[in-house]
Short mmCIF file of N, CA and C in Angstrom, two decimals:
data_model
loop_
_atom_site.label_atom_id
_atom_site.label_comp_id
_atom_site.label_asym_id
_atom_site.label_seq_id
_atom_site.Cartn_x
_atom_site.Cartn_y
_atom_site.Cartn_z
N UNK A 13 60.16 124.37 126.60
CA UNK A 13 60.59 125.87 127.22
C UNK A 13 60.37 125.63 129.14
N UNK A 14 61.65 125.72 129.62
CA UNK A 14 61.87 125.40 130.62
C UNK A 14 61.43 126.74 131.43
N UNK A 15 61.54 126.39 133.21
CA UNK A 15 61.00 127.22 133.84
C UNK A 15 61.58 128.71 133.35
N UNK A 16 60.23 129.19 133.28
CA UNK A 16 60.35 130.41 133.12
C UNK A 16 60.11 131.80 134.51
N UNK A 17 59.35 130.90 135.00
CA UNK A 17 59.46 131.75 136.22
C UNK A 17 60.27 132.61 136.96
N UNK A 18 61.39 131.66 137.48
CA UNK A 18 62.65 132.55 137.68
C UNK A 18 62.65 134.03 136.50
N UNK A 19 62.84 133.69 135.33
CA UNK A 19 63.17 134.65 134.24
C UNK A 19 62.18 135.82 134.41
N UNK A 20 60.99 135.44 134.60
CA UNK A 20 60.09 136.62 134.60
C UNK A 20 60.47 137.48 136.14
N UNK A 21 60.46 136.69 137.17
CA UNK A 21 61.06 137.25 138.21
C UNK A 21 61.91 138.61 138.12
N UNK A 22 63.57 138.08 137.29
CA UNK A 22 64.59 138.46 137.54
C UNK A 22 63.52 139.85 136.34
N UNK A 23 63.05 139.46 135.32
CA UNK A 23 62.39 140.68 134.21
C UNK A 23 62.17 142.36 135.01
N UNK A 24 61.10 141.36 136.44
CA UNK A 24 60.35 142.49 136.78
C UNK A 24 61.24 143.29 137.71
N UNK A 25 62.84 142.30 138.44
CA UNK A 25 63.64 143.26 139.68
C UNK A 25 64.13 143.93 138.18
N UNK A 26 64.47 143.60 136.96
CA UNK A 26 64.80 144.46 136.47
C UNK A 26 64.42 145.54 136.36
N UNK A 27 63.29 145.99 135.30
CA UNK A 27 62.10 146.95 135.10
C UNK A 27 62.43 147.62 136.53
N UNK A 28 61.86 147.76 137.82
CA UNK A 28 62.02 147.95 138.87
C UNK A 28 63.24 148.73 138.80
N UNK A 29 64.13 147.77 138.88
CA UNK A 29 66.00 148.64 139.19
C UNK A 29 65.97 149.43 137.91
N UNK A 30 65.40 149.67 136.55
CA UNK A 30 65.26 150.47 135.79
C UNK A 30 64.74 151.99 136.11
N UNK A 31 63.55 151.39 136.09
CA UNK A 31 62.74 152.60 136.56
C UNK A 31 63.27 153.31 137.94
N UNK A 32 62.98 152.57 139.26
CA UNK A 32 62.95 153.96 140.45
C UNK A 32 64.86 153.58 140.61
N UNK A 33 65.47 153.10 140.53
CA UNK A 33 67.19 153.39 140.94
C UNK A 33 67.81 153.70 140.11
N UNK A 34 68.04 153.30 138.49
CA UNK A 34 68.86 153.59 137.64
C UNK A 34 69.09 155.26 137.45
N UNK A 35 67.63 155.62 137.56
CA UNK A 35 68.08 157.17 137.35
C UNK A 35 68.97 158.15 138.54
N UNK A 36 68.68 157.10 139.70
CA UNK A 36 69.82 158.34 140.95
C UNK A 36 71.40 157.67 140.93
N UNK A 37 71.34 157.15 139.73
CA UNK A 37 73.19 156.50 140.38
C UNK A 37 73.96 156.69 138.60
N UNK A 38 73.39 157.58 138.29
CA UNK A 38 73.64 158.19 137.32
C UNK A 38 75.21 158.94 137.38
N UNK A 39 76.62 158.43 136.79
CA UNK A 39 77.50 159.34 137.56
C UNK A 39 78.10 159.98 135.76
N UNK A 40 78.22 161.04 135.62
CA UNK A 40 78.54 162.08 134.95
C UNK A 40 76.86 161.88 133.88
N UNK A 41 77.08 161.62 132.77
CA UNK A 41 76.41 161.11 131.72
C UNK A 41 75.91 159.52 131.21
N UNK A 42 76.83 158.80 132.78
CA UNK A 42 76.20 157.21 131.93
C UNK A 42 75.41 156.95 133.09
N UNK A 43 74.17 156.40 132.60
CA UNK A 43 73.29 155.47 133.42
C UNK A 43 73.66 154.66 133.48
N UNK A 44 73.12 153.68 133.87
CA UNK A 44 73.07 151.77 133.68
C UNK A 44 71.85 151.59 133.10
N UNK A 45 72.01 150.32 132.41
CA UNK A 45 70.97 150.24 131.90
C UNK A 45 70.89 148.55 131.99
N UNK A 46 69.79 148.36 133.60
CA UNK A 46 69.85 147.07 133.90
C UNK A 46 68.89 145.94 133.20
N UNK A 47 68.42 146.59 132.13
CA UNK A 47 67.64 145.58 131.30
C UNK A 47 68.70 144.73 130.56
N UNK A 48 69.75 145.64 129.82
CA UNK A 48 70.89 145.22 128.97
C UNK A 48 71.40 144.53 129.94
N UNK A 49 71.45 144.60 131.03
CA UNK A 49 72.69 143.59 131.87
C UNK A 49 72.02 142.24 132.25
N UNK A 50 70.72 142.32 132.80
CA UNK A 50 70.21 140.87 132.41
C UNK A 50 69.43 140.27 131.63
N UNK A 51 69.59 140.79 130.08
CA UNK A 51 69.30 140.41 129.01
C UNK A 51 70.46 139.42 128.57
N UNK A 52 71.85 140.35 129.28
CA UNK A 52 73.35 139.58 128.74
C UNK A 52 73.26 138.34 129.92
N UNK A 53 73.61 138.70 130.91
CA UNK A 53 73.79 137.50 132.37
C UNK A 53 72.44 136.70 131.82
N UNK A 54 71.42 136.41 131.21
CA UNK A 54 70.36 135.85 131.03
C UNK A 54 71.29 134.57 129.62
N UNK A 55 71.30 134.94 128.44
CA UNK A 55 72.30 134.79 127.74
C UNK A 55 73.40 133.95 128.32
N UNK A 56 74.29 134.65 129.10
CA UNK A 56 75.12 133.76 129.23
C UNK A 56 74.97 132.60 130.28
N UNK A 57 74.23 132.66 131.11
CA UNK A 57 73.97 131.38 132.17
C UNK A 57 72.99 130.63 130.95
N UNK A 58 71.99 130.87 130.49
CA UNK A 58 71.71 129.55 129.85
C UNK A 58 72.23 129.83 128.25
N UNK A 59 72.79 130.27 127.77
CA UNK A 59 73.69 130.13 126.41
C UNK A 59 72.34 129.82 125.66
N UNK A 60 72.92 128.92 124.48
CA UNK A 60 71.09 129.27 123.02
C UNK A 60 70.74 128.85 123.41
N UNK A 61 69.86 128.33 124.61
CA UNK A 61 68.54 128.34 125.46
C UNK A 61 68.22 129.28 125.31
N UNK A 62 68.63 130.01 125.80
CA UNK A 62 67.92 131.46 125.92
C UNK A 62 67.58 132.32 124.79
N UNK A 63 66.15 132.54 124.83
CA UNK A 63 65.13 133.55 123.91
C UNK A 63 65.35 134.04 123.51
N UNK A 64 64.29 134.56 122.38
CA UNK A 64 64.21 135.57 122.39
C UNK A 64 63.22 137.19 122.56
N UNK A 65 62.35 136.51 123.50
CA UNK A 65 61.19 137.06 123.65
C UNK A 65 60.87 138.13 124.49
N UNK A 66 62.31 137.10 125.04
CA UNK A 66 62.49 138.26 127.07
C UNK A 66 63.15 139.66 126.45
N UNK A 67 64.56 139.56 125.83
CA UNK A 67 64.88 140.66 125.24
C UNK A 67 64.14 141.67 124.41
N UNK A 68 63.44 140.91 123.92
CA UNK A 68 62.48 141.86 122.62
C UNK A 68 61.18 142.85 123.89
N UNK A 69 60.71 142.14 124.61
CA UNK A 69 59.77 142.53 125.29
C UNK A 69 60.78 143.81 126.35
N UNK A 70 61.49 143.64 127.31
CA UNK A 70 62.31 144.38 127.26
C UNK A 70 62.98 145.50 127.17
N UNK A 71 63.75 144.80 125.66
CA UNK A 71 64.08 146.64 124.79
C UNK A 71 62.95 147.18 124.39
N UNK A 72 61.73 146.62 123.98
CA UNK A 72 60.67 147.30 123.32
C UNK A 72 60.30 148.10 125.10
N UNK A 73 60.28 147.45 126.51
CA UNK A 73 59.59 148.83 127.78
C UNK A 73 61.11 149.43 127.66
N UNK A 74 62.20 149.36 127.27
CA UNK A 74 62.76 150.49 127.61
C UNK A 74 62.79 151.50 126.47
N UNK A 75 62.84 151.31 125.60
CA UNK A 75 62.28 152.17 124.54
C UNK A 75 60.88 153.06 124.80
N UNK A 76 60.05 151.88 124.85
CA UNK A 76 58.87 153.23 125.38
C UNK A 76 58.66 153.92 126.72
N UNK A 77 59.60 153.55 127.32
CA UNK A 77 59.80 154.31 128.63
C UNK A 77 61.11 155.60 128.68
N UNK A 78 61.64 155.40 127.62
CA UNK A 78 62.91 156.14 127.17
C UNK A 78 62.18 157.16 125.64
N UNK A 79 63.68 157.88 125.55
CA UNK A 79 63.42 158.98 124.50
C UNK A 79 63.69 158.55 123.03
N UNK A 80 64.44 157.65 122.94
CA UNK A 80 64.86 156.92 121.80
C UNK A 80 63.63 156.52 120.36
N UNK A 81 64.23 155.97 119.43
CA UNK A 81 63.35 155.55 118.94
C UNK A 81 62.94 154.30 119.46
N UNK A 82 61.31 154.15 118.72
CA UNK A 82 60.42 152.56 119.58
C UNK A 82 61.26 151.78 118.75
N UNK A 83 61.54 151.09 118.82
CA UNK A 83 62.40 149.79 118.23
C UNK A 83 63.72 149.26 118.27
N UNK A 84 64.35 150.53 118.61
CA UNK A 84 65.91 150.65 118.46
C UNK A 84 66.46 149.48 119.55
N UNK A 85 66.44 149.48 121.00
CA UNK A 85 66.33 148.99 121.75
C UNK A 85 66.12 147.14 121.88
N UNK A 86 65.14 147.37 120.95
CA UNK A 86 64.08 146.29 121.47
C UNK A 86 65.04 145.04 120.63
N UNK A 87 65.75 146.14 119.13
CA UNK A 87 66.56 145.16 118.19
C UNK A 87 68.04 144.88 118.87
N UNK A 88 68.10 146.03 119.36
CA UNK A 88 69.56 146.05 119.83
C UNK A 88 69.76 144.76 121.35
N UNK A 89 68.68 144.66 122.11
CA UNK A 89 68.77 143.50 122.64
C UNK A 89 69.10 142.23 122.34
N UNK A 90 67.80 142.36 121.33
CA UNK A 90 67.56 140.62 120.50
C UNK A 90 68.82 140.05 119.75
N UNK A 91 68.97 140.89 119.04
CA UNK A 91 70.12 141.10 118.19
C UNK A 91 71.82 140.87 119.09
N UNK A 92 71.73 141.16 119.92
CA UNK A 92 73.04 140.76 120.98
C UNK A 92 73.14 139.84 122.09
N UNK A 93 72.02 139.37 122.48
CA UNK A 93 71.51 138.85 123.26
C UNK A 93 71.68 136.92 122.51
N UNK A 94 71.37 137.66 120.73
CA UNK A 94 71.48 136.31 119.89
C UNK A 94 72.86 136.37 119.65
N UNK A 95 73.92 137.12 119.90
CA UNK A 95 75.13 137.30 119.00
C UNK A 95 76.20 136.19 120.42
N UNK A 96 75.52 136.70 121.65
CA UNK A 96 76.02 136.04 122.89
C UNK A 96 75.69 135.16 123.10
N UNK A 97 74.64 134.77 123.42
CA UNK A 97 74.47 133.17 123.85
C UNK A 97 74.59 132.52 122.77
N UNK A 98 74.76 132.23 121.50
CA UNK A 98 75.33 131.05 120.60
C UNK A 98 76.60 131.61 120.41
N UNK A 99 77.15 132.52 120.60
CA UNK A 99 78.96 133.05 120.71
C UNK A 99 79.46 131.83 122.11
N UNK A 100 78.54 132.02 123.14
CA UNK A 100 78.95 131.31 124.57
C UNK A 100 78.57 130.17 124.21
N UNK A 101 77.71 129.18 124.07
CA UNK A 101 77.33 128.29 123.62
C UNK A 101 78.95 127.60 123.26
N UNK A 102 79.25 128.42 121.49
CA UNK A 102 79.89 127.55 120.81
C UNK A 102 81.36 127.71 121.58
N UNK A 103 81.98 129.24 122.33
CA UNK A 103 83.30 129.23 122.59
C UNK A 103 83.75 129.11 123.93
N UNK A 104 82.30 128.68 124.56
CA UNK A 104 82.59 128.37 125.98
C UNK A 104 83.45 127.13 126.46
N UNK A 105 84.50 127.75 127.67
CA UNK A 105 85.90 126.11 127.57
C UNK A 105 85.25 126.23 129.45
N UNK A 106 84.33 126.96 129.65
CA UNK A 106 84.17 126.84 131.22
C UNK A 106 85.43 127.22 132.17
N UNK A 107 85.58 128.34 131.56
CA UNK A 107 86.32 129.58 132.55
C UNK A 107 85.27 130.21 133.00
N UNK A 108 85.69 131.32 133.52
CA UNK A 108 85.96 132.87 134.43
C UNK A 108 85.72 133.59 133.43
N UNK A 109 86.65 133.46 132.49
CA UNK A 109 87.21 134.59 131.54
C UNK A 109 86.63 135.14 130.58
N UNK A 110 85.95 133.35 129.69
CA UNK A 110 85.15 133.17 128.57
C UNK A 110 84.01 134.09 129.02
N UNK A 111 83.03 133.80 130.12
CA UNK A 111 81.94 134.33 130.39
C UNK A 111 82.07 135.89 130.33
N UNK A 112 82.55 136.52 130.99
CA UNK A 112 83.05 137.32 131.79
C UNK A 112 83.07 138.37 130.36
N UNK A 113 84.35 137.87 129.05
CA UNK A 113 84.80 138.16 128.00
C UNK A 113 82.92 138.34 126.86
N UNK A 114 82.64 137.72 127.35
CA UNK A 114 80.86 137.32 126.71
C UNK A 114 80.38 138.82 126.83
N UNK A 115 79.79 138.60 128.11
CA UNK A 115 79.36 139.63 128.96
C UNK A 115 79.01 141.14 128.03
N UNK A 116 80.72 141.60 128.68
CA UNK A 116 81.46 142.76 128.10
C UNK A 116 81.63 142.97 126.88
N UNK A 117 81.61 142.12 125.98
CA UNK A 117 81.49 142.15 124.73
C UNK A 117 80.42 142.40 124.32
N UNK A 118 79.43 141.71 124.50
CA UNK A 118 77.65 141.72 124.01
C UNK A 118 77.79 143.21 124.33
N UNK A 119 77.80 143.37 125.57
CA UNK A 119 77.07 144.79 126.31
C UNK A 119 77.57 146.48 125.08
N UNK A 120 79.01 145.50 125.20
CA UNK A 120 80.30 146.50 124.16
C UNK A 120 79.08 147.28 123.01
N UNK A 121 79.19 145.79 122.87
CA UNK A 121 78.09 145.63 120.93
C UNK A 121 76.51 146.28 121.23
N UNK A 122 75.81 146.06 122.19
CA UNK A 122 74.62 146.04 122.07
C UNK A 122 74.57 148.22 122.08
N UNK A 123 75.86 148.36 123.05
CA UNK A 123 75.62 150.31 123.65
C UNK A 123 76.17 150.92 121.92
N UNK A 124 77.00 150.27 121.66
CA UNK A 124 77.54 150.72 120.27
C UNK A 124 76.47 150.71 119.13
N UNK A 125 75.64 149.26 119.22
CA UNK A 125 74.60 149.61 117.85
C UNK A 125 73.44 150.36 118.36
N UNK A 126 73.22 150.24 120.19
CA UNK A 126 72.05 151.45 120.05
C UNK A 126 72.06 152.98 119.62
N UNK A 127 73.62 152.86 120.13
CA UNK A 127 74.02 155.32 119.50
C UNK A 127 73.98 155.14 117.78
N UNK A 128 74.52 154.22 117.26
CA UNK A 128 74.02 154.24 115.93
C UNK A 128 72.86 154.42 115.67
N UNK A 129 71.89 153.47 116.38
CA UNK A 129 70.98 153.58 115.79
C UNK A 129 69.48 154.58 116.04
N UNK A 130 70.36 155.22 117.79
CA UNK A 130 69.82 156.96 118.17
C UNK A 130 70.48 157.84 117.12
N UNK A 131 71.16 158.12 116.51
CA UNK A 131 71.72 159.03 115.64
C UNK A 131 70.89 158.84 114.60
N UNK A 132 70.96 157.30 114.22
CA UNK A 132 70.32 156.93 112.70
C UNK A 132 68.69 157.62 113.20
N UNK A 133 68.22 157.66 114.39
CA UNK A 133 66.62 157.92 114.62
C UNK A 133 66.39 159.36 114.84
N UNK A 134 67.59 160.30 114.98
CA UNK A 134 67.61 161.75 114.39
C UNK A 134 68.15 162.45 116.13
N UNK A 135 68.96 161.25 116.75
CA UNK A 135 69.59 162.51 117.72
C UNK A 135 70.69 163.27 117.14
N UNK A 136 70.61 164.60 117.86
CA UNK A 136 71.28 166.00 116.79
C UNK A 136 72.96 164.77 117.10
N UNK A 137 73.34 164.33 117.74
CA UNK A 137 74.33 164.15 118.00
C UNK A 137 75.63 163.25 117.02
N UNK A 138 76.93 163.97 116.65
CA UNK A 138 77.68 163.26 115.59
C UNK A 138 77.75 161.88 116.22
N UNK A 139 78.70 161.10 115.44
CA UNK A 139 79.13 160.05 115.81
C UNK A 139 80.30 159.68 116.87
N UNK A 140 80.74 160.13 116.64
CA UNK A 140 82.50 160.47 117.59
C UNK A 140 81.41 161.04 119.27
N UNK A 141 80.28 162.01 118.70
CA UNK A 141 80.30 161.98 120.80
C UNK A 141 79.38 161.44 120.72
N UNK A 142 78.64 160.73 119.93
CA UNK A 142 78.21 159.59 120.85
C UNK A 142 78.46 158.13 121.33
N UNK A 143 79.57 157.85 120.35
CA UNK A 143 80.46 157.02 120.77
C UNK A 143 81.49 157.69 122.46
N UNK A 144 81.95 158.48 121.95
CA UNK A 144 82.58 159.29 122.80
C UNK A 144 82.28 159.66 124.88
N UNK A 145 80.98 160.05 124.42
CA UNK A 145 80.15 160.94 125.69
C UNK A 145 79.31 160.04 126.24
N UNK A 146 78.45 158.50 124.96
CA UNK A 146 77.32 157.85 125.43
C UNK A 146 77.28 156.65 125.60
N UNK A 147 78.35 156.29 124.47
CA UNK A 147 78.27 154.68 123.84
C UNK A 147 79.28 154.17 125.46
N UNK A 148 80.72 154.77 125.37
CA UNK A 148 81.62 154.41 125.78
C UNK A 148 81.45 154.36 127.57
N UNK A 149 81.34 155.32 127.74
CA UNK A 149 80.75 155.51 129.32
C UNK A 149 79.43 154.34 129.93
N UNK A 150 78.83 154.02 129.10
CA UNK A 150 77.61 153.29 129.30
C UNK A 150 77.99 151.64 129.27
N UNK A 151 78.50 151.95 128.49
CA UNK A 151 79.36 150.02 127.64
C UNK A 151 79.82 150.21 129.36
N UNK A 152 81.04 151.57 129.53
CA UNK A 152 82.01 150.65 130.78
C UNK A 152 81.00 150.59 132.10
N UNK A 153 80.01 151.24 132.32
CA UNK A 153 79.37 151.10 134.13
C UNK A 153 78.45 150.01 133.31
N UNK A 154 77.80 149.64 132.68
CA UNK A 154 77.20 148.49 132.13
C UNK A 154 77.83 147.02 132.63
N UNK A 155 78.91 146.79 131.56
CA UNK A 155 80.14 146.37 131.90
C UNK A 155 80.45 145.49 133.55
N UNK A 156 80.79 146.91 134.16
CA UNK A 156 81.00 146.81 135.72
C UNK A 156 80.01 146.26 136.54
N UNK A 157 78.48 146.41 136.32
CA UNK A 157 77.36 146.17 136.78
C UNK A 157 77.58 145.24 136.90
N UNK A 158 77.23 144.00 134.85
CA UNK A 158 77.59 142.83 134.63
C UNK A 158 78.01 142.15 134.92
N UNK A 159 79.90 142.33 135.42
CA UNK A 159 80.11 141.52 135.91
C UNK A 159 80.22 141.43 137.57
N UNK A 160 79.87 142.57 137.95
CA UNK A 160 79.88 142.06 139.68
C UNK A 160 77.87 140.97 140.12
N UNK A 161 77.65 141.78 139.00
CA UNK A 161 76.02 140.65 139.47
C UNK A 161 76.67 138.92 139.45
N UNK A 162 77.62 139.16 137.84
CA UNK A 162 77.78 137.53 137.46
C UNK A 162 78.16 137.23 138.52
N UNK A 163 79.10 137.83 138.82
CA UNK A 163 80.17 136.56 140.08
C UNK A 163 78.68 136.84 141.43
N UNK A 164 78.41 137.62 141.60
CA UNK A 164 77.58 137.42 142.75
C UNK A 164 76.33 136.32 142.28
N UNK A 165 75.93 136.45 141.43
CA UNK A 165 74.96 135.16 140.82
C UNK A 165 75.52 133.77 140.79
N UNK A 166 76.49 133.67 139.83
CA UNK A 166 77.33 132.22 140.08
C UNK A 166 77.61 131.34 141.33
N UNK A 167 78.01 132.83 142.27
CA UNK A 167 78.74 132.58 143.48
C UNK A 167 77.34 131.78 144.22
N UNK A 168 75.80 132.48 144.32
CA UNK A 168 74.65 131.91 144.98
C UNK A 168 73.70 130.80 144.09
N UNK A 169 74.15 131.23 142.43
CA UNK A 169 73.08 129.98 142.05
C UNK A 169 73.79 128.98 141.01
N UNK A 170 74.98 129.43 140.84
CA UNK A 170 76.09 128.81 140.34
C UNK A 170 75.04 128.58 138.82
N UNK A 171 76.21 128.49 138.13
CA UNK A 171 76.43 128.39 136.36
C UNK A 171 76.23 127.21 136.01
N UNK A 172 75.39 126.54 135.08
CA UNK A 172 75.73 125.00 134.80
C UNK A 172 76.89 124.97 133.55
N UNK A 173 77.15 126.14 133.61
CA UNK A 173 78.34 125.67 132.55
C UNK A 173 79.91 126.46 132.94
N UNK A 174 79.85 126.00 134.79
CA UNK A 174 81.07 126.20 135.23
C UNK A 174 82.04 124.73 135.70
N UNK A 175 83.27 125.12 135.42
CA UNK A 175 83.86 123.53 135.71
C UNK A 175 84.22 123.99 137.39
N UNK A 176 84.57 122.23 137.52
CA UNK A 176 85.66 122.63 139.56
C UNK A 176 85.69 123.66 139.85
N UNK A 177 87.27 123.70 138.87
CA UNK A 177 88.18 125.03 139.13
C UNK A 177 87.56 126.22 139.34
N UNK A 178 86.63 126.86 138.37
CA UNK A 178 86.16 128.15 138.33
C UNK A 178 85.24 127.85 139.47
N UNK A 179 84.45 126.69 139.48
CA UNK A 179 83.68 127.24 141.19
C UNK A 179 83.91 127.02 142.77
N UNK A 180 85.58 126.51 142.43
CA UNK A 180 86.50 126.84 144.05
C UNK A 180 86.88 127.81 143.72
N UNK A 181 87.52 128.48 142.54
CA UNK A 181 87.30 130.17 142.79
C UNK A 181 86.19 131.08 143.28
N UNK A 182 84.89 130.56 142.64
CA UNK A 182 84.05 131.33 142.74
C UNK A 182 83.55 131.23 144.50
N UNK A 183 83.55 129.66 145.15
CA UNK A 183 83.20 129.64 146.53
C UNK A 183 84.21 129.40 147.01
#
Protein backbone atom coordinates (compact mmCIF):
# COMPACT_ATOMS: atom_id res chain seq x y z
CA UNK A 1 0.00 0.00 0.00
CA UNK A 2 1.39 3.35 -1.03
CA UNK A 3 1.65 6.29 1.33
CA UNK A 4 -1.93 6.65 2.50
CA UNK A 5 -1.49 9.62 4.85
CA UNK A 6 -2.34 12.19 2.12
CA UNK A 7 -5.44 10.17 1.23
CA UNK A 8 -6.63 10.19 4.83
CA UNK A 9 -5.98 13.92 5.18
CA UNK A 10 -7.87 14.54 1.93
CA UNK A 11 -10.74 12.36 3.15
CA UNK A 12 -10.95 14.30 6.41
CA UNK A 13 -11.00 17.58 4.48
CA UNK A 14 -13.75 16.20 2.20
CA UNK A 15 -15.82 15.13 5.22
CA UNK A 16 -15.46 18.54 6.86
CA UNK A 17 -16.43 20.27 3.61
CA UNK A 18 -19.43 17.96 3.21
CA UNK A 19 -20.70 18.59 6.72
CA UNK A 20 -19.80 22.26 7.19
CA UNK A 21 -19.74 23.86 3.74
CA UNK A 22 -22.00 21.82 1.42
CA UNK A 23 -25.33 22.70 3.08
CA UNK A 24 -24.59 26.40 2.67
CA UNK A 25 -23.63 26.35 -1.01
CA UNK A 26 -26.72 24.57 -2.27
CA UNK A 27 -27.94 25.98 -5.57
CA UNK A 28 -31.67 25.38 -6.07
CA UNK A 29 -31.98 21.67 -5.18
CA UNK A 30 -28.38 20.72 -5.95
CA UNK A 31 -26.05 20.19 -3.02
CA UNK A 32 -22.43 19.37 -3.82
CA UNK A 33 -21.14 15.96 -2.82
CA UNK A 34 -17.52 16.57 -1.82
CA UNK A 35 -17.09 12.90 -0.93
CA UNK A 36 -18.04 11.78 -4.44
CA UNK A 37 -15.78 14.41 -6.00
CA UNK A 38 -12.88 13.38 -3.78
CA UNK A 39 -13.29 9.69 -4.59
CA UNK A 40 -13.39 10.42 -8.33
CA UNK A 41 -10.28 12.59 -8.07
CA UNK A 42 -8.44 9.81 -6.25
CA UNK A 43 -9.57 7.33 -8.90
CA UNK A 44 -8.18 9.50 -11.69
CA UNK A 45 -4.96 10.52 -9.94
CA UNK A 46 -4.15 7.01 -8.75
CA UNK A 47 -5.66 5.02 -11.62
CA UNK A 48 -5.83 1.26 -11.07
CA UNK A 49 -3.98 1.56 -7.75
CA UNK A 50 -6.94 3.41 -6.20
CA UNK A 51 -8.36 1.29 -3.43
CA UNK A 52 -11.90 0.46 -2.43
CA UNK A 53 -11.74 1.03 1.32
CA UNK A 54 -11.71 4.83 1.06
CA UNK A 55 -14.81 5.04 -1.19
CA UNK A 56 -16.64 2.53 0.98
CA UNK A 57 -15.89 4.39 4.23
CA UNK A 58 -16.74 7.79 2.75
CA UNK A 59 -19.93 6.41 1.20
CA UNK A 60 -20.96 4.85 4.49
CA UNK A 61 -20.32 8.17 6.25
CA UNK A 62 -22.50 9.91 3.65
CA UNK A 63 -25.26 7.34 4.17
CA UNK A 64 -25.16 7.62 7.94
CA UNK A 65 -25.09 11.43 7.88
CA UNK A 66 -27.82 11.71 5.24
CA UNK A 67 -31.33 10.42 4.91
CA UNK A 68 -30.89 7.79 2.23
CA UNK A 69 -30.78 4.02 2.48
CA UNK A 70 -27.73 2.79 4.38
CA UNK A 71 -25.16 1.43 1.97
CA UNK A 72 -26.48 3.10 -1.18
CA UNK A 73 -23.75 5.72 -1.46
CA UNK A 74 -21.12 3.27 -0.22
CA UNK A 75 -22.03 0.87 -3.04
CA UNK A 76 -22.23 3.73 -5.53
CA UNK A 77 -18.80 5.14 -4.63
CA UNK A 78 -17.11 1.74 -4.72
CA UNK A 79 -18.63 0.88 -8.10
CA UNK A 80 -17.97 4.30 -9.65
CA UNK A 81 -14.41 4.39 -8.32
CA UNK A 82 -13.78 0.92 -9.71
CA UNK A 83 -15.15 1.86 -13.14
CA UNK A 84 -13.26 5.17 -13.33
CA UNK A 85 -9.94 3.90 -12.02
CA UNK A 86 -9.88 0.86 -14.30
CA UNK A 87 -11.16 2.79 -17.32
CA UNK A 88 -8.67 5.59 -16.80
CA UNK A 89 -5.86 3.09 -16.38
CA UNK A 90 -6.81 1.39 -19.66
CA UNK A 91 -7.83 4.42 -21.73
CA UNK A 92 -5.59 7.20 -20.44
CA UNK A 93 -3.65 8.76 -23.28
CA UNK A 94 -1.96 11.39 -21.10
CA UNK A 95 -4.30 14.20 -22.05
CA UNK A 96 -6.28 16.57 -19.91
CA UNK A 97 -9.37 15.79 -21.97
CA UNK A 98 -9.38 12.09 -21.05
CA UNK A 99 -8.97 12.83 -17.34
CA UNK A 100 -11.87 15.28 -17.40
CA UNK A 101 -14.08 12.88 -19.37
CA UNK A 102 -13.41 10.16 -16.80
CA UNK A 103 -14.18 12.52 -13.92
CA UNK A 104 -17.43 13.79 -15.39
CA UNK A 105 -18.50 10.35 -16.61
CA UNK A 106 -17.86 8.79 -13.22
CA UNK A 107 -19.81 11.50 -11.45
CA UNK A 108 -22.79 11.17 -13.78
CA UNK A 109 -22.78 7.38 -13.38
CA UNK A 110 -22.59 7.71 -9.60
CA UNK A 111 -25.37 10.30 -9.35
CA UNK A 112 -27.73 8.34 -11.61
CA UNK A 113 -27.03 5.08 -9.77
CA UNK A 114 -27.54 6.76 -6.41
CA UNK A 115 -30.82 8.28 -7.64
CA UNK A 116 -32.02 4.84 -8.75
CA UNK A 117 -31.05 3.34 -5.39
CA UNK A 118 -32.85 6.17 -3.58
CA UNK A 119 -36.04 5.49 -5.52
CA UNK A 120 -35.68 1.74 -4.96
CA UNK A 121 -35.12 2.47 -1.26
CA UNK A 122 -38.47 4.15 -0.85
CA UNK A 123 -38.06 7.74 -2.03
CA UNK A 124 -41.50 8.80 -3.32
CA UNK A 125 -40.14 10.53 -6.45
CA UNK A 126 -40.70 9.08 -9.90
CA UNK A 127 -37.75 8.11 -12.07
CA UNK A 128 -38.15 11.19 -14.29
CA UNK A 129 -38.40 13.53 -11.28
CA UNK A 130 -35.39 11.89 -9.68
CA UNK A 131 -33.30 12.28 -12.82
CA UNK A 132 -34.42 15.77 -13.77
CA UNK A 133 -34.57 17.44 -10.37
CA UNK A 134 -31.94 15.64 -8.34
CA UNK A 135 -29.46 13.55 -10.35
CA UNK A 136 -28.68 15.85 -13.26
CA UNK A 137 -28.39 19.12 -11.29
CA UNK A 138 -26.20 17.43 -8.68
CA UNK A 139 -24.10 15.76 -11.39
CA UNK A 140 -23.55 19.12 -13.09
CA UNK A 141 -22.62 20.81 -9.83
CA UNK A 142 -20.29 17.99 -8.78
CA UNK A 143 -18.73 17.84 -12.25
CA UNK A 144 -17.96 21.55 -12.22
CA UNK A 145 -16.44 21.22 -8.77
CA UNK A 146 -14.39 18.16 -9.83
CA UNK A 147 -13.03 19.85 -12.96
CA UNK A 148 -11.94 22.93 -11.01
CA UNK A 149 -10.35 20.83 -8.26
CA UNK A 150 -8.63 18.58 -10.79
CA UNK A 151 -7.08 21.57 -12.53
CA UNK A 152 -5.96 23.09 -9.22
CA UNK A 153 -4.57 19.82 -7.85
CA UNK A 154 -2.83 19.02 -11.13
CA UNK A 155 -1.23 22.42 -11.03
CA UNK A 156 0.08 22.19 -7.47
CA UNK A 157 0.67 18.48 -6.94
CA UNK A 158 1.04 17.18 -10.47
CA UNK A 159 -0.48 14.04 -11.89
CA UNK A 160 1.85 11.17 -12.62
CA UNK A 161 -0.13 10.54 -15.80
CA UNK A 162 0.35 13.97 -17.37
CA UNK A 163 2.35 14.44 -20.51
CA UNK A 164 4.78 17.26 -21.15
CA UNK A 165 2.24 19.03 -23.37
CA UNK A 166 -0.46 18.86 -20.69
CA UNK A 167 1.99 19.96 -18.00
CA UNK A 168 2.85 22.94 -20.18
CA UNK A 169 -0.84 23.80 -20.48
CA UNK A 170 -1.31 23.55 -16.72
CA UNK A 171 1.80 25.55 -15.77
